[in-house]
Amino acid sequence: QVQLVESGGGLVHAGGSLRLSCAVSGRTFGIYDMGWFRQAPGKERECVAAIRWSGVNTYYADSVKGRFTISRDNAKNTVYLQMNSLKPEDTAVYYCAAARRAGVLTAPNEYDFWGQGTQVTVSS
């Protein structure tokens, strides 16, 4: 019943910026946590940033802290990931995820719904 649609990925040079958007449709009242994960070729999926829908609790991976910002617009049922000062190491497929209850923000198995993924490529 819940669908996540991502947009905003693309190709940028190092130092550039992108803003990813994740639109949530369906039974949005049941969503507690939202997260952004990324997966680079040959690597495990990792949590980049996450937010409780209330906005009270947030998480950022050390590798992106200070560069990425997660936010949400409850009225639009949308979560964003603003990515600044991008590095080639940020190149990956980025996935939006939603959880039906509050849990461990960084744990993939806590999330019930996933977007299709959007490619972010940062060139040197």
XYZ file of C-alpha atoms in Angstrom:
124
model
C 0.000 0.000 0.000
C 2.989 2.300 0.451
C 5.075 3.363 -2.509
C 8.261 5.396 -2.564
C 9.270 7.277 -5.694
C 12.751 8.752 -5.844
C 14.149 11.463 -8.060
C 17.052 13.872 -8.244
C 20.002 11.630 -8.980
C 22.503 12.448 -11.666
C 26.087 13.112 -12.637
C 28.062 15.900 -10.987
C 31.679 16.910 -10.540
C 33.362 16.672 -7.180
C 32.316 19.566 -4.999
C 28.902 19.801 -6.586
C 25.484 19.357 -5.036
C 22.370 17.279 -5.579
C 19.049 17.050 -3.820
C 17.294 13.713 -3.759
C 13.564 13.557 -3.267
C 11.425 10.661 -2.073
C 7.682 10.982 -2.445
C 5.631 8.645 -0.269
C 2.161 7.585 -1.317
C -0.374 5.278 0.258
C -0.865 4.777 3.988
C 1.499 7.506 5.042
C 0.016 7.895 8.515
C 1.660 4.620 9.470
C 5.189 5.768 8.651
C 7.506 6.468 11.595
C 11.045 6.407 10.209
C 12.553 7.377 6.877
C 16.064 6.590 5.756
C 18.449 7.052 2.885
C 20.749 4.168 2.065
C 23.375 3.802 -0.610
C 25.079 0.887 -2.272
C 28.242 1.156 -4.308
C 29.338 -1.614 -6.693
C 30.646 -4.595 -4.766
C 29.776 -3.099 -1.389
C 27.082 -3.604 1.211
C 24.147 -1.281 1.509
C 24.798 1.346 4.150
C 22.673 3.909 5.902
C 23.627 7.445 4.970
C 20.991 9.420 6.834
C 17.704 8.789 8.587
C 14.977 10.730 10.305
C 12.015 9.993 12.520
C 8.940 11.356 10.802
C 8.413 13.751 13.697
C 11.844 15.195 12.963
C 12.979 14.800 16.561
C 15.603 12.152 15.859
C 18.120 12.133 13.033
C 21.161 10.086 12.099
C 24.073 10.732 9.773
C 26.914 8.465 8.827
C 30.277 9.885 9.833
C 31.349 9.930 6.207
C 28.609 12.397 5.247
C 28.123 14.370 8.437
C 28.320 18.069 7.732
C 27.772 17.562 4.003
C 24.383 15.846 3.778
C 21.115 16.977 5.305
C 17.959 14.921 5.592
C 14.627 16.677 5.914
C 10.962 15.968 5.486
C 7.830 17.820 4.498
C 4.887 16.179 6.208
C 2.316 18.070 4.170
C 3.858 16.833 0.924
C 4.676 13.365 2.266
C 8.187 13.826 0.975
C 11.650 13.307 2.402
C 14.748 14.966 0.968
C 18.458 14.395 1.034
C 20.479 17.505 0.308
C 23.992 16.491 -0.683
C 26.703 19.141 -0.773
C 30.450 18.977 -1.341
C 30.053 15.676 -3.126
C 33.041 13.383 -3.439
C 33.754 10.529 -5.859
C 33.382 8.197 -2.868
C 29.720 9.202 -2.711
C 29.064 7.490 -6.037
C 26.394 4.853 -5.486
C 22.783 3.946 -5.997
C 20.765 5.745 -3.355
C 17.622 4.192 -1.926
C 14.828 5.723 0.092
C 13.238 3.538 2.758
C 10.287 3.797 5.142
C 9.470 1.994 8.372
C 6.044 1.387 9.859
C 7.275 1.794 13.407
C 10.068 3.507 15.260
C 13.176 1.384 15.443
C 16.898 1.394 14.823
C 17.268 4.052 12.158
C 20.405 2.553 10.637
C 19.201 -1.036 10.315
C 17.925 -2.017 6.858
C 15.758 -4.788 8.301
C 13.786 -2.231 10.277
C 12.423 -0.772 7.053
C 9.345 -2.111 5.326
C 9.260 -0.204 2.054
C 11.955 0.736 -0.414
C 12.232 2.958 -3.439
C 13.609 1.859 -6.769
C 16.939 3.590 -6.266
C 18.495 6.526 -8.043
C 22.037 6.685 -9.380
C 24.395 9.338 -8.069
C 27.717 9.620 -9.863
C 30.422 12.036 -8.770
C 33.337 12.501 -11.139
C 36.820 13.635 -10.175
